[in-house]
mmCIF file of N, CA and C in Angstrom:
data_model
loop_
_atom_site.group_PDB
_atom_site.id
_atom_site.type_symbol
_atom_site.label_atom_id
_atom_site.label_comp_id
_atom_site.label_asym_id
_atom_site.label_seq_id
_atom_site.Cartn_x
_atom_site.Cartn_y
_atom_site.Cartn_z
ATOM 1 N N SER A 1 0.847 -1.172 0.000
ATOM 2 C CA SER A 1 0.000 0.000 0.000
ATOM 3 C C SER A 1 0.883 1.222 0.000
ATOM 4 N N PHE A 2 0.455 2.277 -0.673
ATOM 5 C CA PHE A 2 1.264 3.465 -0.880
ATOM 6 C C PHE A 2 0.596 4.647 -0.210
ATOM 7 N N LEU A 3 1.081 5.012 0.942
ATOM 8 C CA LEU A 3 0.574 6.189 1.614
ATOM 9 C C LEU A 3 1.518 6.555 2.719
ATOM 10 N N PHE A 4 1.429 7.796 3.156
ATOM 11 C CA PHE A 4 2.100 8.106 4.404
ATOM 12 C C PHE A 4 1.101 8.779 5.301
ATOM 13 N N CYS A 5 1.232 8.496 6.573
ATOM 14 C CA CYS A 5 0.334 9.021 7.581
ATOM 15 C C CYS A 5 1.156 9.816 8.566
ATOM 16 N N ALA A 6 0.546 10.798 9.146
ATOM 17 C CA ALA A 6 1.230 11.566 10.183
ATOM 18 C C ALA A 6 0.241 11.927 11.257
ATOM 19 N N GLN A 7 0.614 11.702 12.471
ATOM 20 C CA GLN A 7 -0.131 12.249 13.580
ATOM 21 C C GLN A 7 0.607 13.504 13.976
ATOM 22 N N ALA A 8 -0.060 14.421 14.622
ATOM 23 C CA ALA A 8 0.528 15.712 14.924
ATOM 24 C C ALA A 8 1.867 15.584 15.638
ATOM 25 N N ALA A 9 2.041 14.582 16.479
ATOM 26 C CA ALA A 9 3.255 14.454 17.263
ATOM 27 C C ALA A 9 4.361 13.691 16.544
ATOM 28 N N GLU A 10 4.062 13.054 15.427
ATOM 29 C CA GLU A 10 5.052 12.229 14.743
ATOM 30 C C GLU A 10 5.258 12.725 13.321
ATOM 31 N N PRO A 11 6.520 12.653 12.825
ATOM 32 C CA PRO A 11 6.724 12.997 11.419
ATOM 33 C C PRO A 11 6.081 11.947 10.523
ATOM 34 N N PRO A 12 5.605 12.347 9.343
ATOM 35 C CA PRO A 12 4.951 11.387 8.462
ATOM 36 C C PRO A 12 5.920 10.324 7.961
ATOM 37 N N LYS A 13 5.398 9.137 7.711
ATOM 38 C CA LYS A 13 6.173 8.076 7.081
ATOM 39 C C LYS A 13 6.175 8.337 5.582
ATOM 40 N N THR A 14 7.254 8.009 4.927
ATOM 41 C CA THR A 14 7.370 8.207 3.486
ATOM 42 C C THR A 14 7.287 6.861 2.788
ATOM 43 N N PRO A 15 6.429 6.732 1.798
ATOM 44 C CA PRO A 15 6.312 5.458 1.079
ATOM 45 C C PRO A 15 7.554 5.186 0.239
ATOM 46 N N GLU A 16 7.782 3.930 -0.020
ATOM 47 C CA GLU A 16 8.900 3.530 -0.862
ATOM 48 C C GLU A 16 8.373 3.221 -2.254
ATOM 49 N N LYS A 17 8.055 4.261 -2.992
ATOM 50 C CA LYS A 17 7.510 4.094 -4.330
ATOM 51 C C LYS A 17 7.827 5.361 -5.118
ATOM 52 N N GLN A 18 7.765 5.266 -6.437
ATOM 53 C CA GLN A 18 8.091 6.413 -7.268
ATOM 54 C C GLN A 18 7.101 7.552 -7.058
ATOM 55 N N GLU A 19 7.536 8.743 -7.428
ATOM 56 C CA GLU A 19 6.703 9.929 -7.282
ATOM 57 C C GLU A 19 5.505 9.876 -8.232
ATOM 58 N N SER A 20 4.435 10.542 -7.849
ATOM 59 C CA SER A 20 3.227 10.647 -8.646
ATOM 60 C C SER A 20 3.063 12.098 -9.085
ATOM 61 N N GLU A 21 2.319 12.334 -10.159
ATOM 62 C CA GLU A 21 2.064 13.709 -10.586
ATOM 63 C C GLU A 21 1.090 14.403 -9.636
ATOM 64 N N PHE A 22 0.115 13.664 -9.131
ATOM 65 C CA PHE A 22 -0.908 14.226 -8.247
ATOM 66 C C PHE A 22 -0.894 13.500 -6.903
ATOM 67 N N TYR A 23 -1.104 14.260 -5.841
ATOM 68 C CA TYR A 23 -1.272 13.694 -4.507
ATOM 69 C C TYR A 23 -2.457 14.362 -3.829
ATOM 70 N N VAL A 24 -3.079 13.620 -2.922
ATOM 71 C CA VAL A 24 -4.120 14.186 -2.068
ATOM 72 C C VAL A 24 -3.640 14.055 -0.628
ATOM 73 N N LEU A 25 -3.642 15.175 0.070
ATOM 74 C CA LEU A 25 -3.346 15.227 1.497
ATOM 75 C C LEU A 25 -4.674 15.382 2.212
ATOM 76 N N LYS A 26 -4.941 14.508 3.177
ATOM 77 C CA LYS A 26 -6.178 14.615 3.957
ATOM 78 C C LYS A 26 -5.822 14.850 5.421
ATOM 79 N N TYR A 27 -6.381 15.899 5.981
ATOM 80 C CA TYR A 27 -6.271 16.164 7.413
ATOM 81 C C TYR A 27 -7.551 15.690 8.092
ATOM 82 N N SER A 28 -7.400 15.053 9.238
ATOM 83 C CA SER A 28 -8.524 14.800 10.138
ATOM 84 C C SER A 28 -8.350 15.761 11.300
ATOM 85 N N TYR A 29 -9.333 16.614 11.501
ATOM 86 C CA TYR A 29 -9.244 17.650 12.526
ATOM 87 C C TYR A 29 -9.696 17.154 13.892
ATOM 88 N N VAL A 30 -9.225 17.852 14.914
ATOM 89 C CA VAL A 30 -9.684 17.592 16.278
ATOM 90 C C VAL A 30 -11.119 18.102 16.405
ATOM 91 N N PRO A 31 -11.873 17.608 17.390
ATOM 92 C CA PRO A 31 -13.227 18.148 17.601
ATOM 93 C C PRO A 31 -13.174 19.659 17.857
ATOM 94 N N ASP A 32 -14.207 20.355 17.464
ATOM 95 C CA ASP A 32 -14.341 21.803 17.662
ATOM 96 C C ASP A 32 -13.273 22.606 16.927
ATOM 97 N N ILE A 33 -12.852 22.141 15.765
ATOM 98 C CA ILE A 33 -11.833 22.843 14.988
ATOM 99 C C ILE A 33 -12.236 24.290 14.698
ATOM 100 N N LEU A 34 -13.509 24.527 14.420
ATOM 101 C CA LEU A 34 -13.936 25.887 14.085
ATOM 102 C C LEU A 34 -13.705 26.855 15.233
ATOM 103 N N GLU A 35 -13.855 26.382 16.455
ATOM 104 C CA GLU A 35 -13.641 27.230 17.618
ATOM 105 C C GLU A 35 -12.151 27.378 17.955
ATOM 106 N N LYS A 36 -11.340 26.394 17.587
ATOM 107 C CA LYS A 36 -9.928 26.366 17.988
ATOM 108 C C LYS A 36 -8.968 26.952 16.958
ATOM 109 N N ARG A 37 -9.370 27.066 15.701
ATOM 110 C CA ARG A 37 -8.432 27.437 14.649
ATOM 111 C C ARG A 37 -8.105 28.923 14.571
ATOM 112 N N GLY A 38 -8.919 29.766 15.158
ATOM 113 C CA GLY A 38 -8.802 31.216 15.023
ATOM 114 C C GLY A 38 -7.390 31.789 15.088
ATOM 115 N N PRO A 39 -6.643 31.536 16.168
ATOM 116 C CA PRO A 39 -5.316 32.153 16.294
ATOM 117 C C PRO A 39 -4.304 31.677 15.243
ATOM 118 N N HIS A 40 -4.581 30.587 14.577
ATOM 119 C CA HIS A 40 -3.620 29.990 13.647
ATOM 120 C C HIS A 40 -4.080 30.044 12.188
ATOM 121 N N ARG A 41 -5.310 30.487 11.968
ATOM 122 C CA ARG A 41 -5.928 30.393 10.642
ATOM 123 C C ARG A 41 -5.203 31.209 9.571
ATOM 124 N N GLU A 42 -4.875 32.454 9.847
ATOM 125 C CA GLU A 42 -4.250 33.291 8.812
ATOM 126 C C GLU A 42 -2.900 32.742 8.370
ATOM 127 N N GLU A 43 -2.100 32.262 9.323
ATOM 128 C CA GLU A 43 -0.797 31.694 8.970
ATOM 129 C C GLU A 43 -0.970 30.393 8.172
ATOM 130 N N HIS A 44 -1.953 29.586 8.565
ATOM 131 C CA HIS A 44 -2.259 28.347 7.851
ATOM 132 C C HIS A 44 -2.679 28.663 6.410
ATOM 133 N N LEU A 45 -3.587 29.614 6.246
ATOM 134 C CA LEU A 45 -4.066 29.977 4.909
ATOM 135 C C LEU A 45 -2.954 30.602 4.070
ATOM 136 N N ALA A 46 -2.101 31.410 4.682
ATOM 137 C CA ALA A 46 -0.993 32.043 3.948
ATOM 138 C C ALA A 46 -0.044 30.982 3.391
ATOM 139 N N ALA A 47 0.242 29.958 4.179
ATOM 140 C CA ALA A 47 1.125 28.886 3.703
ATOM 141 C C ALA A 47 0.487 28.142 2.535
ATOM 142 N N ALA A 48 -0.801 27.838 2.651
ATOM 143 C CA ALA A 48 -1.498 27.141 1.567
ATOM 144 C C ALA A 48 -1.534 28.016 0.314
ATOM 145 N N ARG A 49 -1.797 29.297 0.480
ATOM 146 C CA ARG A 49 -1.859 30.207 -0.674
ATOM 147 C C ARG A 49 -0.500 30.305 -1.370
ATOM 148 N N LYS A 50 0.585 30.286 -0.595
ATOM 149 C CA LYS A 50 1.924 30.333 -1.189
ATOM 150 C C LYS A 50 2.134 29.146 -2.116
ATOM 151 N N TRP A 51 1.779 27.952 -1.642
ATOM 152 C CA TRP A 51 1.909 26.762 -2.485
ATOM 153 C C TRP A 51 0.969 26.852 -3.689
ATOM 154 N N GLY A 52 -0.196 27.463 -3.502
ATOM 155 C CA GLY A 52 -1.117 27.665 -4.617
ATOM 156 C C GLY A 52 -0.544 28.610 -5.654
ATOM 157 N N GLN A 53 0.059 29.690 -5.201
ATOM 158 C CA GLN A 53 0.676 30.654 -6.124
ATOM 159 C C GLN A 53 1.849 30.022 -6.867
ATOM 160 N N ASP A 54 2.531 29.079 -6.221
ATOM 161 C CA ASP A 54 3.638 28.365 -6.867
ATOM 162 C C ASP A 54 3.137 27.320 -7.866
ATOM 163 N N GLY A 55 1.816 27.098 -7.887
ATOM 164 C CA GLY A 55 1.223 26.169 -8.837
ATOM 165 C C GLY A 55 1.240 24.708 -8.429
ATOM 166 N N LYS A 56 1.666 24.419 -7.199
ATOM 167 C CA LYS A 56 1.753 23.022 -6.776
ATOM 168 C C LYS A 56 0.550 22.562 -5.962
ATOM 169 N N LEU A 57 -0.143 23.472 -5.322
ATOM 170 C CA LEU A 57 -1.370 23.145 -4.581
ATOM 171 C C LEU A 57 -2.522 23.680 -5.416
ATOM 172 N N ILE A 58 -3.279 22.770 -6.030
ATOM 173 C CA ILE A 58 -4.261 23.233 -7.016
ATOM 174 C C ILE A 58 -5.642 23.484 -6.429
ATOM 175 N N VAL A 59 -5.971 22.832 -5.324
ATOM 176 C CA VAL A 59 -7.219 23.130 -4.616
ATOM 177 C C VAL A 59 -7.072 22.593 -3.196
ATOM 178 N N ALA A 60 -7.654 23.319 -2.242
ATOM 179 C CA ALA A 60 -7.592 22.889 -0.846
ATOM 180 C C ALA A 60 -8.775 23.488 -0.105
ATOM 181 N N GLY A 61 -9.229 22.771 0.906
ATOM 182 C CA GLY A 61 -10.305 23.302 1.721
ATOM 183 C C GLY A 61 -10.855 22.261 2.669
ATOM 184 N N ALA A 62 -11.609 22.761 3.630
ATOM 185 C CA ALA A 62 -12.232 21.890 4.626
ATOM 186 C C ALA A 62 -13.506 21.274 4.058
ATOM 187 N N LEU A 63 -13.716 20.007 4.367
ATOM 188 C CA LEU A 63 -14.983 19.367 4.035
ATOM 189 C C LEU A 63 -16.052 19.930 4.962
ATOM 190 N N GLN A 64 -17.234 20.103 4.446
ATOM 191 C CA GLN A 64 -18.317 20.755 5.164
ATOM 192 C C GLN A 64 -19.364 19.755 5.656
ATOM 193 N N GLU A 65 -20.097 20.176 6.671
ATOM 194 C CA GLU A 65 -21.264 19.465 7.200
ATOM 195 C C GLU A 65 -20.984 18.020 7.565
ATOM 196 N N PRO A 66 -20.153 17.736 8.498
ATOM 197 C CA PRO A 66 -19.485 18.657 9.427
ATOM 198 C C PRO A 66 -18.080 19.023 8.944
ATOM 199 N N VAL A 67 -17.523 20.066 9.536
ATOM 200 C CA VAL A 67 -16.135 20.441 9.273
ATOM 201 C C VAL A 67 -15.272 19.589 10.196
ATOM 202 N N ASP A 68 -14.790 18.469 9.647
ATOM 203 C CA ASP A 68 -13.969 17.561 10.458
ATOM 204 C C ASP A 68 -12.729 17.078 9.722
ATOM 205 N N GLU A 69 -12.662 17.381 8.424
ATOM 206 C CA GLU A 69 -11.519 16.988 7.614
ATOM 207 C C GLU A 69 -11.249 18.073 6.575
ATOM 208 N N ALA A 70 -10.041 18.025 6.012
ATOM 209 C CA ALA A 70 -9.681 18.928 4.919
ATOM 210 C C ALA A 70 -8.934 18.126 3.868
ATOM 211 N N LEU A 71 -9.063 18.567 2.616
ATOM 212 C CA LEU A 71 -8.365 17.936 1.502
ATOM 213 C C LEU A 71 -7.497 18.963 0.787
ATOM 214 N N PHE A 72 -6.322 18.530 0.373
ATOM 215 C CA PHE A 72 -5.383 19.345 -0.384
ATOM 216 C C PHE A 72 -4.990 18.521 -1.612
ATOM 217 N N VAL A 73 -5.184 19.051 -2.803
ATOM 218 C CA VAL A 73 -4.810 18.344 -4.022
ATOM 219 C C VAL A 73 -3.566 19.020 -4.594
ATOM 220 N N TRP A 74 -2.509 18.234 -4.720
ATOM 221 C CA TRP A 74 -1.198 18.718 -5.164
ATOM 222 C C TRP A 74 -0.911 18.212 -6.569
ATOM 223 N N ARG A 75 -0.240 19.055 -7.351
ATOM 224 C CA ARG A 75 0.196 18.646 -8.693
ATOM 225 C C ARG A 75 1.650 19.069 -8.869
ATOM 226 N N GLY A 76 2.505 18.098 -9.152
ATOM 227 C CA GLY A 76 3.914 18.406 -9.384
ATOM 228 C C GLY A 76 4.730 18.604 -8.126
ATOM 229 N N ALA A 77 4.149 18.361 -6.969
ATOM 230 C CA ALA A 77 4.887 18.462 -5.701
ATOM 231 C C ALA A 77 5.485 17.099 -5.374
ATOM 232 N N THR A 78 6.623 17.109 -4.714
ATOM 233 C CA THR A 78 7.214 15.852 -4.261
ATOM 234 C C THR A 78 6.662 15.498 -2.884
ATOM 235 N N LEU A 79 6.835 14.255 -2.506
ATOM 236 C CA LEU A 79 6.437 13.849 -1.153
ATOM 237 C C LEU A 79 7.198 14.643 -0.103
ATOM 238 N N GLU A 80 8.459 14.931 -0.368
ATOM 239 C CA GLU A 80 9.256 15.716 0.586
ATOM 240 C C GLU A 80 8.677 17.120 0.754
ATOM 241 N N GLU A 81 8.217 17.730 -0.329
ATOM 242 C CA GLU A 81 7.607 19.059 -0.237
ATOM 243 C C GLU A 81 6.307 19.009 0.562
ATOM 244 N N ILE A 82 5.506 17.983 0.334
ATOM 245 C CA ILE A 82 4.249 17.851 1.069
ATOM 246 C C ILE A 82 4.530 17.589 2.545
ATOM 247 N N LYS A 83 5.512 16.744 2.837
ATOM 248 C CA LYS A 83 5.917 16.509 4.229
ATOM 249 C C LYS A 83 6.356 17.813 4.890
ATOM 250 N N ALA A 84 7.100 18.632 4.173
ATOM 251 C CA ALA A 84 7.562 19.918 4.713
ATOM 252 C C ALA A 84 6.380 20.843 4.994
ATOM 253 N N PHE A 85 5.397 20.857 4.089
ATOM 254 C CA PHE A 85 4.190 21.658 4.317
ATOM 255 C C PHE A 85 3.499 21.221 5.603
ATOM 256 N N VAL A 86 3.301 19.910 5.746
ATOM 257 C CA VAL A 86 2.626 19.376 6.938
ATOM 258 C C VAL A 86 3.403 19.726 8.198
ATOM 259 N N ALA A 87 4.710 19.526 8.181
ATOM 260 C CA ALA A 87 5.536 19.769 9.369
ATOM 261 C C ALA A 87 5.522 21.231 9.795
ATOM 262 N N ALA A 88 5.380 22.147 8.828
ATOM 263 C CA ALA A 88 5.406 23.579 9.138
ATOM 264 C C ALA A 88 4.022 24.182 9.338
ATOM 265 N N ASP A 89 2.972 23.422 9.079
ATOM 266 C CA ASP A 89 1.612 23.955 9.163
ATOM 267 C C ASP A 89 1.255 24.285 10.607
ATOM 268 N N PRO A 90 0.827 25.526 10.872
ATOM 269 C CA PRO A 90 0.445 25.913 12.232
ATOM 270 C C PRO A 90 -0.673 25.048 12.818
ATOM 271 N N TYR A 91 -1.555 24.526 11.981
ATOM 272 C CA TYR A 91 -2.599 23.644 12.488
ATOM 273 C C TYR A 91 -1.990 22.359 13.047
ATOM 274 N N VAL A 92 -0.987 21.827 12.376
ATOM 275 C CA VAL A 92 -0.308 20.612 12.844
ATOM 276 C C VAL A 92 0.514 20.923 14.085
ATOM 277 N N ILE A 93 1.300 21.977 14.013
ATOM 278 C CA ILE A 93 2.184 22.366 15.124
ATOM 279 C C ILE A 93 1.396 22.592 16.407
ATOM 280 N N ASN A 94 0.203 23.161 16.275
ATOM 281 C CA ASN A 94 -0.603 23.510 17.450
ATOM 282 C C ASN A 94 -1.663 22.477 17.809
ATOM 283 N N GLY A 95 -1.534 21.270 17.256
ATOM 284 C CA GLY A 95 -2.378 20.164 17.674
ATOM 285 C C GLY A 95 -3.805 20.176 17.167
ATOM 286 N N LEU A 96 -4.074 20.886 16.066
ATOM 287 C CA LEU A 96 -5.437 20.932 15.520
ATOM 288 C C LEU A 96 -5.703 19.819 14.515
ATOM 289 N N VAL A 97 -4.640 19.140 14.088
ATOM 290 C CA VAL A 97 -4.751 18.034 13.145
ATOM 291 C C VAL A 97 -4.489 16.748 13.920
ATOM 292 N N ALA A 98 -5.512 15.918 14.016
ATOM 293 C CA ALA A 98 -5.379 14.651 14.737
ATOM 294 C C ALA A 98 -4.609 13.627 13.922
ATOM 295 N N ASP A 99 -4.742 13.701 12.589
ATOM 296 C CA ASP A 99 -4.084 12.727 11.722
ATOM 297 C C ASP A 99 -4.014 13.316 10.317
ATOM 298 N N SER A 100 -3.000 12.903 9.566
ATOM 299 C CA SER A 100 -2.917 13.303 8.162
ATOM 300 C C SER A 100 -2.432 12.125 7.341
ATOM 301 N N VAL A 101 -2.908 12.071 6.103
ATOM 302 C CA VAL A 101 -2.568 10.988 5.181
ATOM 303 C C VAL A 101 -2.333 11.603 3.807
ATOM 304 N N VAL A 102 -1.296 11.129 3.123
ATOM 305 C CA VAL A 102 -1.053 11.521 1.737
ATOM 306 C C VAL A 102 -1.093 10.272 0.881
ATOM 307 N N ARG A 103 -1.822 10.375 -0.225
ATOM 308 C CA ARG A 103 -1.909 9.253 -1.162
ATOM 309 C C ARG A 103 -1.780 9.780 -2.583
ATOM 310 N N PRO A 104 -1.195 8.979 -3.460
ATOM 311 C CA PRO A 104 -1.146 9.388 -4.864
ATOM 312 C C PRO A 104 -2.549 9.333 -5.465
ATOM 313 N N LEU A 105 -2.814 10.230 -6.382
ATOM 314 C CA LEU A 105 -4.101 10.286 -7.065
ATOM 315 C C LEU A 105 -3.896 9.867 -8.523
ATOM 316 N N GLY A 106 -4.598 8.848 -8.945
ATOM 317 C CA GLY A 106 -4.550 8.424 -10.338
ATOM 318 C C GLY A 106 -5.567 9.247 -11.118
ATOM 319 N N ALA A 107 -5.185 10.454 -11.482
ATOM 320 C CA ALA A 107 -6.111 11.395 -12.114
ATOM 321 C C ALA A 107 -6.443 10.947 -13.531
ATOM 322 N N VAL A 108 -7.731 10.748 -13.789
ATOM 323 C CA VAL A 108 -8.184 10.413 -15.147
ATOM 324 C C VAL A 108 -8.776 11.633 -15.847
ATOM 325 N N VAL A 109 -9.119 12.652 -15.075
ATOM 326 C CA VAL A 109 -9.571 13.924 -15.626
ATOM 327 C C VAL A 109 -8.750 15.012 -14.940
ATOM 328 N N PRO A 110 -7.534 15.268 -15.436
ATOM 329 C CA PRO A 110 -6.703 16.268 -14.779
ATOM 330 C C PRO A 110 -7.216 17.678 -15.051
ATOM 331 N N PRO A 111 -6.859 18.592 -14.161
ATOM 332 C CA PRO A 111 -7.274 19.987 -14.361
ATOM 333 C C PRO A 111 -6.560 20.626 -15.540
#
């Protein structure tokens, strides 16, 4: 199986497989994320926007009803770059992400 998982306290595991063009990063949030994210939200969004401006993060956002997970779709990013994003994310650093998983996406309808 090809994935890496990260809990907030542990660095993500890196799969032993070739790089993919597309990856999906999924965050599982702690309960009450909407109430807890305030002090860290702008820095979190700024980091995501930077990767978006660089063209490697093509869409990202929280799943709704309920807001308990978020998805990030990457194109042309390496696993090391995604790991670095996760490690530096204020949501991860401050314990708002209970778990994260990255998996390659076999895109049949690319953007």
